[in-house]
Coordinates of C-alpha atoms in Angstrom, one line a residue:
M15 CA -41.7 106.6 79.8
A16 CA -44.8 107.8 78.0
N17 CA -47.0 105.2 76.3
S18 CA -45.7 105.2 72.7
E19 CA -49.1 104.0 71.5
Q20 CA -50.2 107.6 71.7
F21 CA -47.9 108.3 68.8
E22 CA -48.4 105.1 66.8
W23 CA -48.3 107.0 63.6
S24 CA -44.9 108.6 64.3
Q25 CA -41.5 107.2 63.3
S26 CA -40.3 105.2 66.3
I27 CA -36.5 105.2 66.8
R28 CA -35.9 102.4 69.3
E29 CA -32.1 102.2 69.4
A30 CA -29.2 104.6 69.5
I31 CA -26.3 104.4 67.0
Q32 CA -24.1 104.8 70.0
S33 CA -24.8 105.2 73.7
Q34 CA -22.5 105.7 76.7
T35 CA -22.7 106.4 80.4
L36 CA -21.3 109.7 81.7
D37 CA -19.6 110.4 85.0
L38 CA -22.3 112.8 86.3
E39 CA -26.0 113.5 85.6
P40 CA -26.4 115.5 82.3
S41 CA -28.6 118.6 82.6
C42 CA -28.0 120.3 79.2
I43 CA -26.1 120.0 75.9
A44 CA -25.1 122.3 73.1
F45 CA -23.3 121.8 69.8
A46 CA -20.7 124.4 68.8
P47 CA -21.9 125.7 65.4
A48 CA -18.5 127.1 64.5
D49 CA -17.1 123.6 65.0
S50 CA -20.1 121.5 64.4
G51 CA -18.2 118.3 65.2
Y52 CA -18.0 119.3 68.8
F53 CA -20.6 119.6 71.6
V54 CA -20.6 120.3 75.3
V55 CA -22.6 118.4 77.9
G56 CA -23.3 120.2 81.2
A57 CA -23.8 118.1 84.4
Y58 CA -25.5 118.7 87.7
H59 CA -24.8 116.6 90.7
L60 CA -26.2 116.7 94.3
D61 CA -23.4 115.4 96.6
Q62 CA -25.9 113.9 98.9
P63 CA -29.1 113.5 96.8
T64 CA -32.5 112.8 98.3
S65 CA -34.8 110.5 96.6
G66 CA -35.9 112.0 93.2
S67 CA -33.7 115.1 93.5
D68 CA -32.9 116.7 90.1
V69 CA -32.4 120.0 88.5
R70 CA -36.0 121.1 89.2
E71 CA -36.1 120.4 92.9
N72 CA -34.2 120.8 96.2
H73 CA -32.8 124.3 96.3
D74 CA -31.6 123.6 100.0
Q75 CA -28.1 125.0 100.0
T76 CA -27.0 122.7 102.8
Q77 CA -26.7 120.1 100.0
G78 CA -23.4 120.4 98.2
R79 CA -23.5 120.6 94.4
S80 CA -20.9 119.8 91.8
G81 CA -20.9 119.7 88.0
S82 CA -18.8 119.4 84.9
L83 CA -18.5 120.4 81.3
T84 CA -17.7 117.4 79.0
L85 CA -16.4 118.4 75.6
C86 CA -17.2 115.7 73.0
R87 CA -16.3 115.2 69.3
L88 CA -18.7 113.6 66.9
D89 CA -16.9 111.8 64.1
G90 CA -19.2 109.8 61.8
E91 CA -21.1 107.4 64.0
Q92 CA -18.8 107.7 67.0
I93 CA -18.6 110.1 70.0
F94 CA -15.2 110.7 71.5
V95 CA -14.8 112.5 74.9
E96 CA -12.1 115.1 74.4
Q97 CA -12.1 116.9 77.8
T98 CA -13.9 116.9 81.1
Y99 CA -13.7 120.2 83.1
S100 CA -14.8 119.7 86.7
I101 CA -16.7 122.6 88.4
N102 CA -17.5 123.1 92.2
A103 CA -21.1 124.0 91.3
G104 CA -23.9 122.4 89.4
V105 CA -24.4 123.3 85.7
L106 CA -28.0 124.2 84.9
D107 CA -27.7 125.6 81.4
I108 CA -25.1 126.4 78.7
A109 CA -25.4 128.8 75.6
F110 CA -22.9 129.6 72.9
S111 CA -22.7 133.2 71.9
P112 CA -24.4 134.2 68.6
L113 CA -23.1 135.5 65.3
Y114 CA -23.6 139.2 65.5
H115 CA -24.8 141.2 62.5
K116 CA -24.4 145.0 61.8
D117 CA -28.0 145.2 60.6
N118 CA -30.0 142.4 62.1
R119 CA -33.1 143.5 60.3
D120 CA -31.7 142.1 57.1
L121 CA -30.6 138.9 58.8
D122 CA -31.4 135.5 57.2
F123 CA -32.9 133.4 60.0
V124 CA -32.6 130.1 58.3
D125 CA -30.4 129.0 61.2
T126 CA -30.7 131.4 64.2
R127 CA -28.5 129.3 66.3
P128 CA -25.1 130.6 67.7
H129 CA -21.9 130.5 65.6
H130 CA -19.2 131.8 67.9
S131 CA -17.3 129.5 70.3
S132 CA -17.8 131.5 73.5
L133 CA -19.8 129.5 76.0
A134 CA -21.9 131.0 78.9
V135 CA -22.6 128.6 81.8
A136 CA -25.4 129.0 84.3
L137 CA -24.4 127.6 87.6
S138 CA -25.6 127.1 91.2
R139 CA -23.9 129.3 93.8
G140 CA -25.1 132.4 91.9
R141 CA -22.4 132.1 89.3
V142 CA -22.1 132.6 85.6
D143 CA -18.9 131.4 84.0
F144 CA -17.6 132.0 80.4
F145 CA -15.5 129.6 78.4
D146 CA -13.9 129.7 75.0
L147 CA -13.6 126.8 72.7
E148 CA -10.0 127.0 71.4
H149 CA -7.8 125.1 69.1
S150 CA -5.3 122.7 70.8
S151 CA -1.7 122.6 69.7
S152 CA -1.5 119.4 67.7
T153 CA 0.5 117.9 65.0
Q154 CA -2.6 116.0 63.8
Q155 CA -4.1 116.8 60.5
A156 CA -7.4 117.8 62.2
P157 CA -6.5 119.9 65.3
S158 CA -8.5 119.2 68.4
R159 CA -10.4 121.7 70.5
H160 CA -10.5 122.3 74.3
L161 CA -12.4 124.5 76.7
V162 CA -10.7 127.4 78.4
L163 CA -12.1 129.3 81.4
K164 CA -12.0 133.0 80.5
D165 CA -14.1 134.7 83.3
S166 CA -16.1 133.6 86.4
F167 CA -18.6 135.9 88.1
Q168 CA -20.8 135.6 91.1
P169 CA -23.3 138.4 90.6
F170 CA -26.0 136.7 92.8
D171 CA -26.0 135.3 96.4
E172 CA -24.4 131.9 96.8
N173 CA -27.7 130.3 97.8
I174 CA -29.2 131.2 94.3
L175 CA -29.2 128.9 91.3
V176 CA -28.9 130.5 87.9
L177 CA -31.3 128.4 85.9
D178 CA -31.2 129.7 82.4
V179 CA -28.9 131.9 80.3
I180 CA -29.4 133.3 76.8
W181 CA -27.3 135.7 74.7
H182 CA -28.8 138.9 73.2
P183 CA -29.1 138.3 69.4
T184 CA -27.2 141.5 68.4
K185 CA -25.4 142.9 71.4
T186 CA -22.2 141.1 72.2
D187 CA -22.0 142.0 75.8
V188 CA -25.6 141.4 76.9
L189 CA -27.2 138.3 78.3
A190 CA -30.4 137.5 80.1
A191 CA -30.6 135.0 83.0
T192 CA -33.3 133.5 85.2
L193 CA -32.9 132.6 88.9
S194 CA -34.3 130.1 91.3
T195 CA -35.7 133.0 93.3
G196 CA -37.9 133.9 90.3
E197 CA -36.1 136.9 89.0
V198 CA -35.4 137.6 85.3
V199 CA -32.2 139.5 85.1
L200 CA -30.3 141.4 82.4
C201 CA -26.6 140.9 82.5
T202 CA -24.0 143.3 80.9
V203 CA -20.4 142.2 80.6
D204 CA -18.1 145.2 80.9
R205 CA -14.7 144.2 79.4
G206 CA -12.8 147.3 80.4
V207 CA -9.5 147.4 82.4
I208 CA -11.1 145.0 84.7
T209 CA -13.8 142.7 83.3
C210 CA -16.9 142.8 85.4
I211 CA -20.6 142.0 85.1
Q212 CA -23.5 144.4 85.9
T213 CA -27.1 143.1 86.5
K214 CA -30.5 144.6 86.4
Q215 CA -33.7 142.9 87.5
L216 CA -36.5 143.0 84.8
F217 CA -39.2 141.0 86.4
S218 CA -40.0 138.6 89.2
H219 CA -42.0 135.4 88.9
A220 CA -43.6 134.1 92.2
L221 CA -41.7 130.8 91.9
E222 CA -38.6 129.6 90.0
A223 CA -38.0 131.4 86.6
W224 CA -37.2 128.4 84.4
V225 CA -36.7 129.9 81.0
T226 CA -36.1 133.1 79.0
A227 CA -35.7 133.7 75.3
Y228 CA -35.2 136.8 73.0
S229 CA -37.2 137.6 69.9
A230 CA -35.1 137.5 66.7
D231 CA -34.6 141.3 66.7
G232 CA -33.9 141.5 70.5
R233 CA -36.7 143.9 71.1
F234 CA -38.7 141.5 73.2
L235 CA -37.6 139.1 76.0
Y236 CA -40.0 136.3 77.1
S237 CA -39.8 134.5 80.4
G238 CA -41.6 131.6 82.0
G239 CA -41.9 130.4 85.5
D240 CA -43.0 127.7 87.9
D241 CA -45.9 130.0 88.7
C242 CA -47.5 129.2 85.3
V243 CA -46.8 132.7 84.1
L244 CA -45.6 133.5 80.6
A245 CA -44.4 137.2 80.4
C246 CA -43.1 139.5 77.7
H247 CA -40.7 142.3 78.4
Y248 CA -40.0 145.2 76.0
M249 CA -36.3 146.0 75.5
D250 CA -35.5 149.4 74.0
G251 CA -32.1 150.6 74.9
T252 CA -32.0 151.4 78.6
N253 CA -35.9 151.3 78.7
H254 CA -37.1 147.9 79.9
E255 CA -40.7 147.1 80.9
T256 CA -43.0 144.2 81.2
I257 CA -45.8 144.7 78.6
W258 CA -48.0 141.6 79.3
K259 CA -48.1 138.5 81.4
D260 CA -50.5 135.5 81.4
S261 CA -51.2 132.9 84.0
K262 CA -54.2 131.2 82.3
I263 CA -52.7 129.5 79.2
H264 CA -50.4 127.0 81.1
S265 CA -51.8 124.7 83.8
A266 CA -48.3 124.0 85.2
G267 CA -44.9 125.7 85.1
V268 CA -43.6 127.2 81.8
T269 CA -40.3 125.4 81.0
A270 CA -39.5 126.1 77.4
I271 CA -39.9 129.1 75.1
L272 CA -38.9 129.2 71.4
P273 CA -39.8 132.4 69.3
I274 CA -40.3 131.6 65.6
L275 CA -40.1 134.1 62.8
V276 CA -43.3 134.6 60.8
P277 CA -43.9 137.2 58.0
P278 CA -45.8 140.2 59.3
A279 CA -48.6 139.6 56.8
R280 CA -49.1 136.1 58.2
R281 CA -49.5 137.0 61.8
I282 CA -52.9 136.6 63.4
N283 CA -54.9 139.8 64.3
G284 CA -51.8 141.9 64.2
S285 CA -49.9 139.8 66.6
K286 CA -46.4 141.0 67.7
G287 CA -44.9 137.6 67.3
I288 CA -45.3 133.8 67.5
I289 CA -43.7 131.7 70.3
V290 CA -43.7 128.0 70.9
T291 CA -43.9 127.1 74.6
G292 CA -43.4 123.9 76.6
S293 CA -44.7 123.2 80.1
Y294 CA -44.8 120.7 82.9
D295 CA -48.4 120.0 81.8
D296 CA -46.9 117.9 79.0
R297 CA -48.2 120.3 76.3
L298 CA -46.6 122.0 73.4
R299 CA -48.4 125.2 72.4
I300 CA -48.2 127.8 69.6
V301 CA -48.9 131.2 71.1
A302 CA -49.6 134.5 69.4
A303 CA -48.3 137.5 71.3
P304 CA -50.9 140.2 71.7
P305 CA -50.6 143.3 69.6
D306 CA -51.4 145.8 72.4
R307 CA -51.2 146.2 76.1
G308 CA -54.1 144.9 78.1
K309 CA -54.8 142.1 75.6
R310 CA -54.0 138.4 76.3
P311 CA -51.9 136.1 74.1
V312 CA -53.9 133.5 72.1
V313 CA -53.2 129.8 71.8
L314 CA -53.3 128.8 68.1
A315 CA -52.7 125.1 68.5
E316 CA -51.5 122.7 71.2
L317 CA -50.5 119.0 71.5
D318 CA -49.8 116.7 74.5
L319 CA -46.3 115.2 74.0
G320 CA -46.6 112.7 76.8
G321 CA -44.0 114.3 79.1
G322 CA -43.0 117.7 80.4
V323 CA -41.6 119.8 77.6
W324 CA -38.3 121.0 79.1
R325 CA -36.3 122.2 76.1
L326 CA -37.1 123.2 72.4
T327 CA -34.5 123.5 69.7
I328 CA -35.1 124.5 66.0
M329 CA -33.9 121.9 63.5
Q330 CA -35.2 123.4 60.3
A331 CA -37.1 126.7 59.6
P332 CA -38.3 128.6 56.5
V333 CA -35.9 131.1 54.9
L334 CA -37.2 134.4 56.4
T335 CA -35.9 137.8 57.4
L336 CA -37.5 140.3 59.8
S337 CA -38.5 142.6 57.0
N338 CA -39.5 139.9 54.4
S339 CA -42.5 140.9 52.4
D340 CA -42.2 138.3 49.6
P341 CA -45.8 137.8 48.4
E342 CA -45.2 134.1 47.9
L343 CA -44.6 133.7 51.6
C344 CA -48.0 135.1 52.3
N345 CA -49.6 132.1 50.4
R346 CA -47.5 129.0 50.8
R347 CA -47.4 126.6 53.7
L348 CA -44.6 127.3 56.2
R349 CA -43.1 124.5 58.2
W350 CA -40.7 124.3 61.2
T351 CA -39.1 121.2 62.5
I352 CA -38.3 121.2 66.3
L353 CA -36.5 118.9 68.7
A354 CA -38.2 118.6 72.1
S355 CA -36.7 117.3 75.2
C356 CA -39.7 115.8 77.1
M357 CA -38.3 114.8 80.4
Y358 CA -39.7 111.4 81.4
A359 CA -41.1 110.8 77.9
G360 CA -37.8 111.1 76.1
A361 CA -37.1 113.1 72.9
R362 CA -39.6 114.0 70.3
I363 CA -39.2 115.6 66.8
V364 CA -42.2 117.8 66.1
E365 CA -43.3 119.6 63.0
I366 CA -45.3 122.9 63.1
E367 CA -47.2 123.9 60.0
M368 CA -48.9 127.2 59.1
D369 CA -51.3 127.0 56.2
E370 CA -53.1 130.4 55.6
E371 CA -54.3 131.1 59.2
K372 CA -54.4 127.5 60.3
W373 CA -51.7 126.1 62.6
E374 CA -51.0 122.4 63.2
I375 CA -48.5 120.4 65.3
K376 CA -47.6 116.8 64.7
V377 CA -45.0 114.4 66.1
L378 CA -42.8 113.1 63.4
A379 CA -40.5 110.9 65.5
I380 CA -39.9 109.6 69.1
F381 CA -36.7 108.3 70.5
E382 CA -37.4 105.5 73.0
E383 CA -34.1 104.4 74.5
H384 CA -34.0 106.9 77.5
Q385 CA -35.4 105.5 80.8
S386 CA -35.1 108.6 82.9
M387 CA -35.5 112.4 82.6
N388 CA -34.5 113.8 79.3
Y389 CA -33.4 117.4 80.0
G390 CA -30.9 117.9 77.3
S391 CA -31.0 117.2 73.6
D392 CA -29.4 119.0 70.6
V393 CA -29.0 118.5 66.9
R394 CA -25.7 118.8 64.9
P395 CA -25.9 122.0 62.9
N396 CA -24.9 122.4 59.2
P397 CA -25.7 118.9 57.9
A398 CA -24.0 117.9 54.7
E399 CA -25.7 118.9 51.6
D400 CA -25.9 115.4 50.3
D401 CA -27.4 114.0 53.6
N402 CA -30.9 114.8 54.6
A403 CA -30.6 113.0 57.9
Y404 CA -30.0 114.9 61.2
D405 CA -27.4 113.7 63.9
I406 CA -29.0 114.1 67.3
V407 CA -27.5 113.7 70.7
S408 CA -29.8 113.3 73.7
T409 CA -29.2 112.6 77.4
S410 CA -31.1 111.3 80.4
F411 CA -30.4 112.4 84.0
Y412 CA -30.5 109.6 86.6
D413 CA -28.9 106.9 84.4
K414 CA -26.3 109.4 83.0
L415 CA -27.0 108.2 79.6
M416 CA -25.9 109.9 76.3
C417 CA -27.2 108.7 73.0
L418 CA -26.4 109.4 69.4
W419 CA -29.3 108.8 66.9
R420 CA -30.4 109.9 63.5
F421 CA -33.6 111.4 62.1
D422 CA -34.2 111.1 58.3
P423 CA -37.2 113.2 57.2
S424 CA -37.5 111.2 54.0
N425 CA -38.7 108.3 56.1
V426 CA -41.7 110.3 57.3
K427 CA -44.7 109.6 55.2
E428 CA -47.2 112.3 54.3
N429 CA -49.9 112.8 56.9
Q430 CA -47.9 110.8 59.4
G431 CA -47.8 111.8 63.0
Q432 CA -50.1 112.5 66.0
K433 CA -51.8 115.8 65.2
S434 CA -52.6 118.8 67.4
V435 CA -55.8 120.2 68.8
Q436 CA -56.8 123.4 67.2
T437 CA -58.1 126.2 69.4

């Protein structure tokens, strides 16, 4: 665990509302936004682990891997395990499919998280599986849900781990995936007479490609790897090309990428977009994508979170659209609240603020109960209108711990939190 004194001005959440031990080591977690009382925990287990082996290490395929998907129901302050689906491969990542829009340029991005119940699962053994979250036949007043396997594909060699998977924001049959061999791959699911999956390599990192993320309009795909490279790929129909890459910003592997929507008039020096990145070097960074080829991305602010930043999830964002030109947005402060999974440092809640051209990051809260690697955390979507607090479920790897806790923004005092370094 990181020294909490570094964040002495943050809200410290020391105990979970509920905690329980899972059967296997949790690697990822995702709430189902169409059924926000349900979430899925993915697990990754080495059958004969070596000391310190986890999802980041030991790609030796002589070691057997297994995993599971655990479907849970959150009811008030209690978590109930509804179903455990065992898999003969390790689960590295899961992603629910997004709500698709006919005209994504008029899309309100208050909540850009998925809303359908189709789940893509990134697995070892070169596999990608697809599950649906379906209603169970029940006489209960509140019907339960269960996971049903719909398709299973092995588009890659069995000795390859699929590390990350993300749905395209507007195309229902397109996903991007990253591989332990460094490749960033576009996957197209063809649901014809025979359902199949087609793949196309977009880019290759020198080491593991840990993460990928689409821009809100789907025109750009970002990727990060263990080679410290952050790259951007232009996606225009069948035309795909890498338009920039940078290996100088991050001093260790790039493990998390979260694009955020900013009004065009507020972007720095004509930047094509703003992304938040996490790295093994423990730092959260706000990065402005360059406006033209041949130019480098610019770090706008950064903050040491005390542990490797493995995963980033939006909790709250300004009400913005891709074409928003409201003059009021050009003047007022904009704030984003983000949940960060920080590996050996546990979970952090971070606020990003933009005031004119100044960016700032501060830690609002830390959760201190985890005693091993926090790879997976998620926040329950669609909180009740009369409740300002957020329900959060976080996990830790070696101790197989799953914790339910709450963050109440009203308990955060003005000017509270460890602040970022401006660059």
